[in-house]
DNA sequence: TTATATTTAAAACGTTCGTTTATCAAAGGA
DNA sequence: TCCTTTGATAAACGAACGTTTTAAATATAA
């Protein structure tokens, strides 16, 4: 049995609890007791709770961001026209790749991202933006090219609607999956959830103008 | 100048702060200082913070729920077929009606609802469900009738996606409106936001099956 | 080995929170 | 009138939190 150092034990326990309960509702005492390390070691290794949160996210961003950038770059460099469906597919592969990086990695990452957006903590918004700026710009460009009929402003709104859909779905994915099991006796995992949400948001983004 | 009693002053200050900052991030001390009343009066008049939160929501539910029920009942009793667009329009009028009940009432109510869903406080989920059970059932039936090709399970998922879109949009409406003003120099109010989100979710709910 | 740096451990600090208590003023009814 | 109820106010309570301090233990290098 390999020895896992304290820093990693903290990160593993923290990402699980942050995803399940949110950042504010997860105390350092809960994390350290779950990780079976001392309370003070969080501040020793990470400096503060804020920096721990950023470190938890950083582990995923380091894996995900380059993969996403490359995927979008291929699409944007291409000469053949592409659809909104292609754009979302660009996101899908790098996101699902996180499941090989860690068990339930995709779900955890999207939940962490969602919690960060929902809990109004400026430092996280800033942290994500600085690490995701290039990806977001590339993604925005791809969506514009896929929907030449939509104004930039319309795209702005619809991408935020999309973000809301995904973030909310992931943040409450556990509850949704449990309800689906109880009400419809179906087993849905995170991949099944994504497969169901993509048609929804694809159709929404490419929808016609304001209803008559 | 009419005298406003302490209870109402607390409710007014609380709903504003809850909508802006969320329930957990709004302390009773902030509420009572804003309302210019004594700290202990919250527990005197409402019993606890939980009950204050429920009282804040109740003021809106009492106005909104009957109106929504009636609106949906008319639709469900009708013999002529209706579309998804009609269903959402059923929600629109009672929701916008809240703007006459209170300044920015629609926005505040949807934000309160969204915060309640996002902040995983069981008592609020329970409170909303018991007060909204009939409306939700009627709404669900209307959506099924408007989309006979979709299975109940598919509708279940898409309605939760819709909920996520609306809730997230409303919870961050202030930020979104500010960004839109800065980036596109447009003034969007809550009504404009709804007009933009309805095509998105309408198209999403009625979308075709899983993408190939 | 000794000396130095790193990591763990326990305890306490200072703050904020929801809630409770104790006291007092005002109002209402018999 | 007196007495009870209702409401307002200041003060304090106990718990939980992030963080800091202090000291001991462990690893590293000379």
Coordinates of C-alpha atoms (C1' of nucleotides) in Angstrom, one line a residue, chain A residues 6 29 37-40 44-45, chain C residues 6-13:
Chain A
X6 CA -1.2 14.8 3.6
X29 CA -12.8 20.6 10.2
X37 CA -5.3 14.7 8.9
X38 CA -4.8 17.6 11.3
X39 CA -6.9 20.7 11.1
X40 CA -3.9 23.0 10.9
X44 CA 0.1 25.0 6.4
X45 CA 0.0 23.3 3.0
Chain C
dT6 C1' 10.0 20.1 7.2
dT7 C1' 5.8 18.2 8.7
dT8 C1' 2.5 16.9 12.3
dA9 C1' 0.0 17.8 16.4
dA10 C1' -2.8 20.1 20.1
dA11 C1' -4.6 24.0 21.8
dA12 C1' -6.2 28.4 21.7
dC13 C1' -7.6 32.9 19.5

